[in-house]
Amino acid sequence: AEAAALRWAGACLLLLALPIFVDFLVRFVREGRGTPAPVAETQRLVVSGPFRYVRNPGYVGVLGLIVGQSLLFASPAVLAHAAIMAFAFHLFVVLYEEPHLRRKFGSEYEEYQ
């Protein structure tokens, strides 16, 4: 019964995380006029939708998808993968993304933070 509950929780998490991730992608293209990739980055700062609540809804969505899979498939290895990805995302945000956004968008980004 516990395993079934975890599988259901995983499925629910997947269903919650997927629209967050898709919305993040759509907003980057429509509002930001770019992509999440640094080679085709956004031209405008995106602050609407889930960006009103978290600065990195794409990372939240990805981590939700990975954790959801770990629960759905009862996989400690996939859960460990989520932890590694969370750490990697954190390093990327702190060391590259936030300094880059401060330089690119200046006071607009400072106000958003």
Backbone as JSON, one array per atom type, in Angstrom:
{
  "sequence": "AEAAALRWAGACLLLLALPIFVDFLVRFVREGRGTPAPVAETQRLVVSGPFRYVRNPGYVGVLGLIVGQSLLFASPAVLAHAAIMAFAFHLFVVLYEEPHLRRKFGSEYEEYQ",
  "N": [[0.83, -1.2, 0.0], [1.97, 1.22, 0.76], [3.89, 1.54, -1.23], [2.26, 1.84, -3.46], [1.03, 4.26, -2.83], [3.22, 5.98, -2.94], [3.8, 5.76, -5.65], [1.49, 6.93, -6.74], [1.79, 9.5, -5.68], [4.09, 10.23, -7.04], [3.12, 10.22, -9.69], [1.24, 12.29, -9.5], [2.96, 14.43, -8.9], [4.42, 14.55, -11.27], [2.37, 15.34, -12.99], [1.88, 17.87, -12.0], [4.34, 19.17, -12.28], [4.99, 19.12, -15.01], [3.27, 21.02, -16.48], [4.28, 23.38, -15.34], [6.91, 23.41, -16.25], [6.48, 23.46, -19.05], [5.08, 25.89, -19.3], [7.08, 27.65, -18.49], [8.9, 27.36, -20.66], [7.32, 28.31, -22.81], [6.85, 30.97, -21.99], [9.47, 31.96, -22.05], [9.95, 31.96, -24.81], [7.77, 33.5, -25.91], [7.47, 35.88, -24.27], [10.06, 36.52, -23.43], [11.41, 36.41, -25.76], [13.33, 34.52, -26.68], [15.3, 31.67, -25.76], [15.85, 29.08, -23.23], [18.48, 28.37, -23.55], [21.85, 29.42, -23.34], [23.04, 30.18, -25.77], [21.03, 31.21, -27.3], [19.69, 33.2, -25.82], [17.14, 34.89, -23.81], [15.77, 38.07, -24.74], [14.39, 39.83, -23.26], [13.55, 40.38, -19.83], [11.83, 37.92, -18.09], [9.08, 37.97, -16.04], [6.56, 37.2, -15.32], [3.71, 34.98, -14.7], [4.72, 31.84, -13.4], [7.16, 32.89, -12.73], [6.67, 34.98, -11.07], [6.63, 33.91, -8.58], [8.8, 32.2, -8.18], [12.26, 32.38, -9.02], [13.33, 30.66, -10.84], [11.5, 28.85, -12.48], [11.79, 26.89, -14.44], [13.81, 25.2, -13.52], [12.58, 24.3, -11.2], [10.43, 22.93, -12.33], [11.81, 20.91, -13.81], [13.14, 19.55, -11.72], [10.91, 18.71, -10.28], [9.82, 16.94, -12.15], [11.84, 14.98, -12.25], [11.97, 14.07, -9.56], [9.34, 13.19, -9.34], [9.42, 11.05, -11.16], [11.21, 9.42, -9.79], [9.7, 8.66, -7.59], [7.48, 7.46, -8.83], [8.66, 5.26, -10.1], [9.9, 4.08, -7.99], [12.67, 4.55, -7.45], [15.67, 4.9, -6.01], [18.05, 5.69, -7.22], [17.27, 7.48, -9.23], [16.23, 9.46, -7.61], [18.58, 10.27, -6.35], [19.82, 11.32, -8.57], [18.18, 13.56, -8.93], [18.92, 15.06, -6.7], [21.6, 15.6, -7.3], [21.25, 17.1, -9.63], [19.85, 19.29, -8.56], [21.83, 20.46, -6.99], [23.68, 21.08, -9.01], [22.15, 22.89, -10.55], [21.9, 24.93, -8.65], [24.59, 25.78, -8.35], [25.05, 26.69, -10.99], [23.19, 28.79, -11.15], [24.09, 30.56, -9.11], [26.8, 31.02, -9.78], [26.85, 31.69, -12.52], [24.3, 32.41, -13.82], [22.78, 34.4, -12.24], [24.75, 36.54, -11.88], [25.12, 37.14, -14.62], [22.53, 37.94, -15.43], [22.24, 40.2, -13.84], [24.18, 41.88, -14.99], [23.17, 42.06, -17.6], [20.46, 42.97, -17.42], [20.43, 44.82, -15.37], [19.12, 47.24, -13.18], [16.47, 46.47, -13.51], [16.52, 43.7, -13.15], [17.5, 43.61, -10.53], [15.35, 44.77, -9.11], [13.45, 42.81, -9.59], [14.48, 40.63, -8.2]],
  "CA": [[0.0, 0.0, 0.0], [2.87, 2.38, 0.8], [4.5, 1.67, -2.56], [1.23, 2.39, -4.36], [0.85, 5.68, -2.47], [4.38, 6.7, -3.48], [3.62, 5.83, -7.1], [0.47, 7.95, -6.98], [2.41, 10.81, -5.4], [4.98, 10.5, -8.17], [2.31, 10.57, -10.86], [0.69, 13.63, -9.26], [4.05, 15.39, -9.03], [4.69, 14.68, -12.71], [1.28, 16.12, -13.59], [2.04, 19.25, -11.55], [5.61, 19.73, -12.75], [5.03, 19.27, -16.47], [2.78, 22.33, -16.94], [5.19, 24.44, -14.89], [8.04, 23.42, -17.18], [6.01, 23.9, -20.38], [4.79, 27.32, -19.19], [8.4, 28.3, -18.47], [9.42, 27.39, -22.04], [6.47, 29.18, -23.62], [7.11, 32.36, -21.59], [10.79, 32.36, -22.56], [9.83, 32.23, -26.24], [6.82, 34.58, -26.21], [7.72, 37.14, -23.55], [11.49, 36.82, -23.38], [11.92, 36.42, -27.13], [14.55, 33.72, -26.72], [15.2, 30.31, -25.25], [16.65, 28.89, -22.02], [19.87, 28.09, -23.9], [22.68, 30.63, -23.39], [23.38, 30.56, -27.15], [19.87, 31.93, -27.86], [19.05, 33.66, -24.59], [16.04, 35.84, -23.93], [16.11, 39.48, -24.92], [13.65, 40.56, -22.24], [13.43, 39.69, -18.55], [10.5, 37.34, -17.92], [8.73, 38.07, -14.61], [5.15, 36.87, -15.15], [3.41, 33.57, -14.49], [5.42, 31.25, -12.25], [8.32, 33.73, -12.39], [6.26, 35.87, -9.98], [6.77, 33.2, -7.3], [10.17, 31.65, -8.09], [13.1, 32.95, -10.08], [13.73, 29.63, -11.79], [10.48, 27.81, -12.59], [12.27, 25.8, -15.28], [14.53, 24.27, -12.65], [11.56, 23.7, -10.32], [9.73, 21.95, -13.15], [12.69, 19.77, -14.09], [13.34, 18.77, -10.49], [9.64, 18.04, -10.0], [9.71, 15.8, -13.06], [12.79, 13.93, -11.86], [11.52, 13.49, -8.28], [8.13, 12.44, -9.66], [9.82, 9.77, -11.75], [11.83, 8.58, -8.77], [8.61, 8.09, -6.79], [6.68, 6.59, -9.68], [9.39, 4.03, -10.37], [10.54, 3.65, -6.74], [14.08, 4.49, -7.81], [16.6, 5.75, -5.26], [19.06, 6.24, -8.13], [16.7, 8.66, -9.88], [16.17, 10.48, -6.57], [19.95, 10.78, -6.22], [20.01, 12.16, -9.75], [17.5, 14.83, -8.65], [19.76, 15.81, -5.74], [22.78, 16.08, -8.04], [20.78, 18.17, -10.52], [19.53, 20.47, -7.74], [23.12, 21.08, -6.65], [24.24, 21.65, -10.25], [21.36, 24.08, -10.85], [22.27, 25.97, -7.68], [25.9, 26.32, -8.74], [24.9, 27.43, -12.23], [22.48, 30.04, -10.85], [24.92, 31.45, -8.3], [28.07, 31.36, -10.42], [26.71, 32.24, -13.87], [23.03, 33.01, -14.24], [22.46, 35.65, -11.56], [25.66, 37.63, -12.29], [24.85, 37.49, -16.02], [21.28, 38.69, -15.5], [22.5, 41.53, -13.26], [24.89, 42.67, -16.01], [22.35, 42.27, -18.8], [19.21, 43.7, -17.17], [20.68, 45.87, -14.39], [18.16, 47.54, -12.11], [15.24, 45.7, -13.73], [16.72, 42.4, -12.5], [17.62, 43.87, -9.09], [13.99, 44.94, -8.6], [12.78, 41.51, -9.68], [14.99, 39.74, -7.15]],
  "C": [[0.87, 1.26, 0.0], [3.51, 2.62, -0.57], [3.5, 2.27, -3.55], [1.01, 3.87, -4.09], [2.01, 6.51, -3.03], [4.28, 6.83, -5.0], [2.58, 6.89, -7.48], [1.03, 9.35, -6.75], [3.34, 11.2, -6.54], [4.22, 10.92, -9.41], [1.72, 11.98, -10.71], [1.77, 14.7, -9.42], [4.41, 15.61, -10.5], [3.62, 15.56, -13.37], [1.32, 17.59, -13.16], [3.26, 19.91, -12.17], [5.63, 19.98, -14.25], [4.46, 20.61, -16.95], [3.65, 23.5, -16.49], [6.35, 24.56, -15.87], [7.62, 23.93, -18.56], [5.72, 25.4, -20.37], [6.08, 28.13, -19.2], [8.95, 28.43, -19.89], [8.64, 28.37, -22.91], [6.73, 30.65, -23.28], [8.48, 32.84, -22.08], [10.7, 32.74, -24.04], [8.96, 33.46, -26.5], [7.19, 35.9, -25.56], [9.2, 37.53, -23.58], [12.13, 36.92, -24.75], [13.28, 35.73, -27.25], [14.27, 32.32, -26.22], [15.96, 30.21, -23.93], [18.14, 28.69, -22.32], [20.68, 29.39, -23.97], [23.05, 31.08, -24.81], [22.24, 31.3, -27.84], [19.03, 32.48, -26.7], [17.95, 34.68, -24.84], [16.57, 37.26, -24.07], [15.42, 40.37, -23.88], [13.58, 39.72, -20.97], [12.0, 39.21, -18.38], [10.18, 37.33, -16.42], [7.27, 37.71, -14.34], [4.96, 35.37, -14.93], [4.14, 33.03, -13.28], [6.66, 32.05, -11.83], [7.97, 34.74, -11.3], [6.56, 35.24, -8.62], [8.15, 32.61, -7.09], [10.98, 32.22, -9.24], [13.43, 31.94, -11.16], [12.67, 28.53, -11.92], [10.88, 26.66, -13.51], [12.98, 24.75, -14.45], [13.57, 23.57, -11.7], [10.81, 22.62, -11.09], [10.55, 20.71, -13.43], [12.87, 18.91, -12.85], [12.05, 18.06, -10.08], [9.44, 16.82, -10.88], [10.62, 14.66, -12.65], [12.35, 13.27, -10.56], [10.24, 12.68, -8.51], [8.44, 11.09, -10.27], [10.42, 8.85, -10.7], [10.77, 7.92, -7.9], [7.8, 7.09, -7.6], [7.35, 5.24, -9.89], [10.12, 3.48, -9.16], [12.04, 3.5, -6.94], [14.93, 5.44, -6.98], [17.66, 6.38, -6.16], [18.53, 7.49, -8.83], [16.56, 9.8, -8.87], [17.55, 11.1, -6.33], [20.29, 11.69, -7.4], [19.37, 13.53, -9.54], [18.34, 15.69, -7.71], [20.99, 16.39, -6.44], [22.38, 17.23, -8.96], [20.46, 19.44, -9.73], [20.81, 21.21, -7.36], [23.74, 21.75, -7.87], [23.48, 22.92, -10.65], [21.75, 25.23, -9.93], [23.61, 26.61, -8.06], [25.8, 27.17, -10.01], [24.23, 28.79, -11.99], [23.39, 31.02, -10.14], [26.15, 31.92, -9.07], [27.92, 32.0, -11.8], [25.43, 33.06, -14.07], [22.72, 34.34, -13.56], [23.44, 36.78, -11.89], [25.4, 38.09, -13.73], [23.58, 38.33, -16.14], [21.43, 40.08, -14.89], [23.19, 42.43, -14.29], [23.96, 43.03, -17.17], [21.15, 43.18, -18.54], [19.31, 44.77, -16.08], [19.61, 46.01, -13.33], [16.85, 46.79, -12.28], [15.35, 44.34, -13.04], [16.82, 42.58, -10.98], [16.24, 44.04, -8.45], [13.24, 43.63, -8.58], [13.19, 40.59, -8.55], [14.26, 40.03, -5.86]]
}
